[in-house]
Each structure stands twice: as structure tokens, then as C-alpha cells.
């Protein structure tokens, strides 16, 4: 069994990003919009901010209270859209349900949409045109490339169909000519379907859903899930938390040909890929 | 073997559309943009025009020569966008390659995009929001509903990933909670994958690709392909042509549980569903 670690890839990307950023005269800048005060969002944002600052980018966080109006959020986004010193804008999800998430996302200028969530970017991905690939999906592609795992013609099963993970992962792999099956909570005989995959990508947000009977011994398994298990001090994705994935690593790793660990797998790459998107849109806008 | 005919469904839809249109004071109007003079496009447009006029709609065709500039086409679309007496606009595809198809499609007002091809509508479909479903995909859903074929949790294999057929079919069925596998020209072991489907939908544009060894005896097969075989006078999708599908009907129909014929299957429904889209956007704009 080969362990598909994300750590060294992350370090390589980080060095590359820092070099590229240092060669740019302007200060590369990302704006993060947060509505509310969710603990997990705070941790993710702190992590993005730390990574960004370590590579020399400026990261500004705009925090709104739980009772903020849609107009206030959109008005801030519009200011950032027209601010030439800001190169990327992300809305930290989830946001409170009373807000129209779609409307707020659509207000982000597509040339600063580094999460690739506006209709414009979603539609480019769907149509297999050059687009901003959401960071998690880009992380999956990056890992596959790093370990020279070809997907063309392969039977790829994606478990999960969220807009941030499952759907963009499925679409990017389809664009790379994989045969893609999308499974979800309504899927019947999930274990049989996942067992038939050449590459199994799990992004359903159900802890340890994938057990030994879901996999085969030639399979490559990529676990996109992150679940905190206990609150112990640890050197993991977010300091102070301990994590596990959608795959029961202890069971599955004994069987399959290759697998990503959690932590230390895809989670390592997501933030790095967000900043790759930021640099991409920066250069795209200047071409 | 049950034959899933589209003919009676088409007649029912047609009667319903005519009734609804007769109850509207305004003249319901569709504009079709054609660039060039392809024989197949001419036939499709004539068919759409005839159907539209039979149900009481006004259908205007704007034909541009092969050498028309993008600006001329877009300028015509913009006129139609702002013309309140026009309720739907379609660009007859394919268009000559020197034109930027995406740019022309995006110039169509999303509220008149009855083919559902603008980024806005594509993104709604992708995000499982209420959207204009491209007519072929709507035809597939209509046929499934008419014959009470449930898709939730079922293993649906879609062969083909075009923007007009395969992708919207896959996305609408995923939105209905089917487990969806998308196959295409790079797919390895296609026959094994199609054989495992509960419902097999073929929209790849390869005549008789699906043979007896691609199917099983519990399977429902929906053939979206249309290939003209000889130019004989006949009462078919377009008068004067004889058609066959992506499925080898003679072989496959002996095995499977249910199958759509070509002609007389999905092809019957596409134009009817285009006009259902037209009425939907008409009422949507007035709500």
C-alpha cells in the first residue's frame, strides 16, 4: 500500500507560490468575507490567513455579524470588486440560511472569484473550458498529477455531490476523460459501485463511511473528508484538533493499492490551491 | 419488451401547449437565429417552425450568411432581447467555427434562453436550482415520467457528454437522485459499464454503438441518437428522411425490458419540450 501524502506537495507549492509572489511588484491580496462567527469558519479563515501571509500575500478578513443584511455584504463585495489592490474575493461558507448565498456569490466579480463558484466559472468548468477550479478539486488533480496517476478512460467513482467538492471533482475528472460515476445518499448498493472503481474519491462528509467491503486491492482511494475527532493539541490541518476522514483508514489501507491519509492528504492541498487560483486570476487579469 | 413510444406523449403535450397558448392574449413568440445554410439545420428549423405555428405560436427565423460577423449576430440578439413581443430566443447549433459560440450564447437574455445554454441557466442546473432544462434532457425526463420510471437511487449510465444532450441529461438525473455514470469515447470497457445500468441513456452520436452485449434483460434503454439512413419519403421526425439511433434496435430490443424506438422515441419530444420551455419562461417573466 502506497501512502499518497499531501504534505510534501504542499511544501513544494508553498515555495513556488512564495517565489512567484516575491517577483511581483504589487502586493498580492485576498479578501475573505465572513458572516457570523462559526468556530470551524474561524479556524479555516485563520489557516488561510496564516498560509497567505507566509507566502507574502496580504489577506484581509471582512467579518459581518449574524444579523447583517444581504445588501451590506454585497455592498462590501462591490467595493472589493472595484478595488484594484484586491485580486481575489472569497465568501467563507456556510453563511447563515436567511441570506441568499447564490445572490451574494454572483455579486463577486468573476475575475476575482478564486473559489470558482460564480455561474460564469461553474459554467466554464461544466463546458470544459479554462476556468477557476474550486480549490478542493484542484487539490485532487494536483495530488493525482504528483503521483502520476492517469485518469483518462479510468473508472472514477466520486461519492458526494456538494458544490465545493463532489461536483467540481466529478466535472474536472470528466474533463480529463475519466469515466465518472457520481454517488450520494440515495445511491443503492454503494459498496458494489465503489468496489468497481479504479479510483475512488470520497467527499460525502460521513465519517468512516467507506469500510473494507467498499474497496478492492487494485484501487486508489482519495479521501476528501475531514472530521474532527477530539480536541487535542496536534500538528494537523488546524492546530489543536485531531482529524479523520470519510474513509475508515485502518480497515481500507490494508486492502487498497494507494490511499491518502487524513490528516496529511487532500486537506494539506486545499489552501495551497486556493492561492494558486489567486495567482492564476492575477496573471489572467493582466494578460 | 415494452416499447417506450414518444408519439402519444408528443400529441398530449401538443394539445396542452395549444390550449395554454390560446388562453394567452399576447402572441407567444420564438426567435430562431441561424448562421449559414446547413441542410440538417434547415430541416430542424422548419420542423420547429411548423410545430410552433401548429400550436399557435409565432416563430421568426433570422438567417445570417456564412460570413456574418459575431457583432452582427449579437446585435440582432440584443434587439430581440429588448423586444417585449419576443419571448424566447434560440441559436440553431452548430454555427460556423470562426464564430465564438460561447460569446453569442451569452448575449441571449437569460430570461429568453429557452435552450438553457447560457452560463446562468447551466449553473442553475448544475446547482440543482429551478432552471431551463435543455429540450432533449426535458424530453428524457418527460418520457420517464410518462411511463412511471423512477430514477431515484437507480444506476443510470449516460453515454455521451455533449452540452446539448449528455451533460444536461446526466445533471437532471443526478438532480433527481439517480446514481449517474457518464461514459464517452475514452471510456474503457464500455460494454461492461452499460450492462450494469438499470437505465441506459445513449446520446453519443455513434450509429448502432450499443449492441446486444451492452445490455441486460432488466434494463430500460433510452436512445437519444438520430442518424439519417436513407433519404426516403416517410412520416418521421423530419419528413423525407429515414432515421435510426445510437442503439442497434433490432439486437437490443430482443433483450431489454423496455426501449425507445428511433424514430418515434425521444426525437418526438424534443421540439415539444422546447415549446414547454418557451411557455415556462413566458410565465416566469410575468410572475
mmCIF file of C-alpha atoms in Angstrom, chain A residues 102 105-106 117-120 122-129 152-155 161-163 167-169 171 173-184 186-188 193 198, chain B residues 102 105-106 117-120 122-129 152-155 161-163 167-169 171 173-184 186-188 193 198:
data_model
loop_
_atom_site.group_PDB
_atom_site.id
_atom_site.type_symbol
_atom_site.label_atom_id
_atom_site.label_comp_id
_atom_site.label_asym_id
_atom_site.label_seq_id
_atom_site.Cartn_x
_atom_site.Cartn_y
_atom_site.Cartn_z
ATOM 1 C CA UNK A 102 -26.343 32.427 -4.650
ATOM 2 C CA UNK A 105 -21.732 34.729 -4.710
ATOM 3 C CA UNK A 106 -22.923 36.130 -8.038
ATOM 4 C CA UNK A 117 -18.307 29.454 -7.527
ATOM 5 C CA UNK A 118 -19.900 32.134 -9.716
ATOM 6 C CA UNK A 119 -22.182 30.972 -12.536
ATOM 7 C CA UNK A 120 -19.602 32.159 -15.014
ATOM 8 C CA UNK A 122 -19.135 26.989 -12.889
ATOM 9 C CA UNK A 123 -20.363 27.118 -16.459
ATOM 10 C CA UNK A 124 -16.790 27.180 -17.840
ATOM 11 C CA UNK A 125 -15.947 24.086 -15.793
ATOM 12 C CA UNK A 126 -19.140 22.376 -16.960
ATOM 13 C CA UNK A 127 -18.376 23.254 -20.561
ATOM 14 C CA UNK A 128 -14.762 22.064 -20.245
ATOM 15 C CA UNK A 129 -13.276 25.494 -20.871
ATOM 16 C CA UNK A 152 -8.184 9.087 -18.803
ATOM 17 C CA UNK A 153 -10.572 6.234 -19.551
ATOM 18 C CA UNK A 154 -10.433 5.061 -15.933
ATOM 19 C CA UNK A 155 -13.482 4.252 -13.895
ATOM 20 C CA UNK A 161 -22.056 15.861 -4.878
ATOM 21 C CA UNK A 162 -21.523 19.098 -2.967
ATOM 22 C CA UNK A 163 -20.807 22.298 -4.871
ATOM 23 C CA UNK A 167 -19.414 18.204 -8.216
ATOM 24 C CA UNK A 168 -16.271 20.118 -9.170
ATOM 25 C CA UNK A 169 -14.180 16.976 -8.602
ATOM 26 C CA UNK A 171 -16.510 17.636 -13.537
ATOM 27 C CA UNK A 173 -12.145 14.428 -13.874
ATOM 28 C CA UNK A 174 -14.749 14.135 -16.622
ATOM 29 C CA UNK A 175 -12.907 16.960 -18.384
ATOM 30 C CA UNK A 176 -9.767 14.809 -18.083
ATOM 31 C CA UNK A 177 -11.636 11.996 -19.832
ATOM 32 C CA UNK A 178 -12.267 9.747 -16.864
ATOM 33 C CA UNK A 179 -15.487 7.736 -16.845
ATOM 34 C CA UNK A 180 -17.150 9.306 -13.838
ATOM 35 C CA UNK A 181 -19.845 7.893 -11.559
ATOM 36 C CA UNK A 182 -21.414 10.234 -9.010
ATOM 37 C CA UNK A 183 -22.808 8.564 -5.884
ATOM 38 C CA UNK A 184 -24.660 10.155 -2.977
ATOM 39 C CA UNK A 186 -29.691 7.959 -2.411
ATOM 40 C CA UNK A 187 -27.307 5.580 -4.156
ATOM 41 C CA UNK A 188 -28.359 1.934 -3.891
ATOM 42 C CA UNK A 193 -20.322 0.595 -7.022
ATOM 43 C CA UNK A 198 -10.226 2.166 -10.426
ATOM 44 C CA UNK B 102 -19.998 30.900 -26.179
ATOM 45 C CA UNK B 105 -24.947 32.339 -26.480
ATOM 46 C CA UNK B 106 -24.076 34.537 -23.502
ATOM 47 C CA UNK B 117 -27.438 27.179 -22.671
ATOM 48 C CA UNK B 118 -26.372 30.464 -21.046
ATOM 49 C CA UNK B 119 -23.976 30.274 -18.105
ATOM 50 C CA UNK B 120 -26.763 31.431 -15.843
ATOM 51 C CA UNK B 122 -26.287 25.958 -16.947
ATOM 52 C CA UNK B 123 -25.163 26.963 -13.469
ATOM 53 C CA UNK B 124 -28.706 26.667 -12.071
ATOM 54 C CA UNK B 125 -28.970 23.149 -13.487
ATOM 55 C CA UNK B 126 -25.548 22.266 -12.056
ATOM 56 C CA UNK B 127 -26.519 23.668 -8.664
ATOM 57 C CA UNK B 128 -29.861 21.833 -8.692
ATOM 58 C CA UNK B 129 -31.928 25.005 -8.727
ATOM 59 C CA UNK B 152 -34.032 7.865 -7.547
ATOM 60 C CA UNK B 153 -31.196 5.669 -6.302
ATOM 61 C CA UNK B 154 -31.056 3.838 -9.635
ATOM 62 C CA UNK B 155 -27.893 3.198 -11.529
ATOM 63 C CA UNK B 161 -21.314 14.202 -22.739
ATOM 64 C CA UNK B 162 -22.379 16.873 -25.223
ATOM 65 C CA UNK B 163 -23.667 20.204 -23.955
ATOM 66 C CA UNK B 167 -24.384 16.631 -19.869
ATOM 67 C CA UNK B 168 -27.821 18.122 -19.231
ATOM 68 C CA UNK B 169 -29.334 14.607 -19.169
ATOM 69 C CA UNK B 171 -27.242 16.589 -14.492
ATOM 70 C CA UNK B 173 -30.978 12.792 -13.472
ATOM 71 C CA UNK B 174 -28.417 13.481 -10.759
ATOM 72 C CA UNK B 175 -30.754 16.222 -9.534
ATOM 73 C CA UNK B 176 -33.454 13.546 -9.363
ATOM 74 C CA UNK B 177 -31.159 11.482 -7.138
ATOM 75 C CA UNK B 178 -30.092 8.865 -9.635
ATOM 76 C CA UNK B 179 -26.571 7.469 -9.331
ATOM 77 C CA UNK B 180 -25.153 8.707 -12.623
ATOM 78 C CA UNK B 181 -22.221 7.384 -14.633
ATOM 79 C CA UNK B 182 -21.047 9.441 -17.608
ATOM 80 C CA UNK B 183 -19.328 7.476 -20.397
ATOM 81 C CA UNK B 184 -17.725 8.788 -23.571
ATOM 82 C CA UNK B 186 -12.386 7.439 -23.801
ATOM 83 C CA UNK B 187 -14.351 5.044 -21.601
ATOM 84 C CA UNK B 188 -12.663 1.655 -21.177
ATOM 85 C CA UNK B 193 -20.402 -0.452 -17.702
ATOM 86 C CA UNK B 198 -30.677 -0.027 -14.502
#
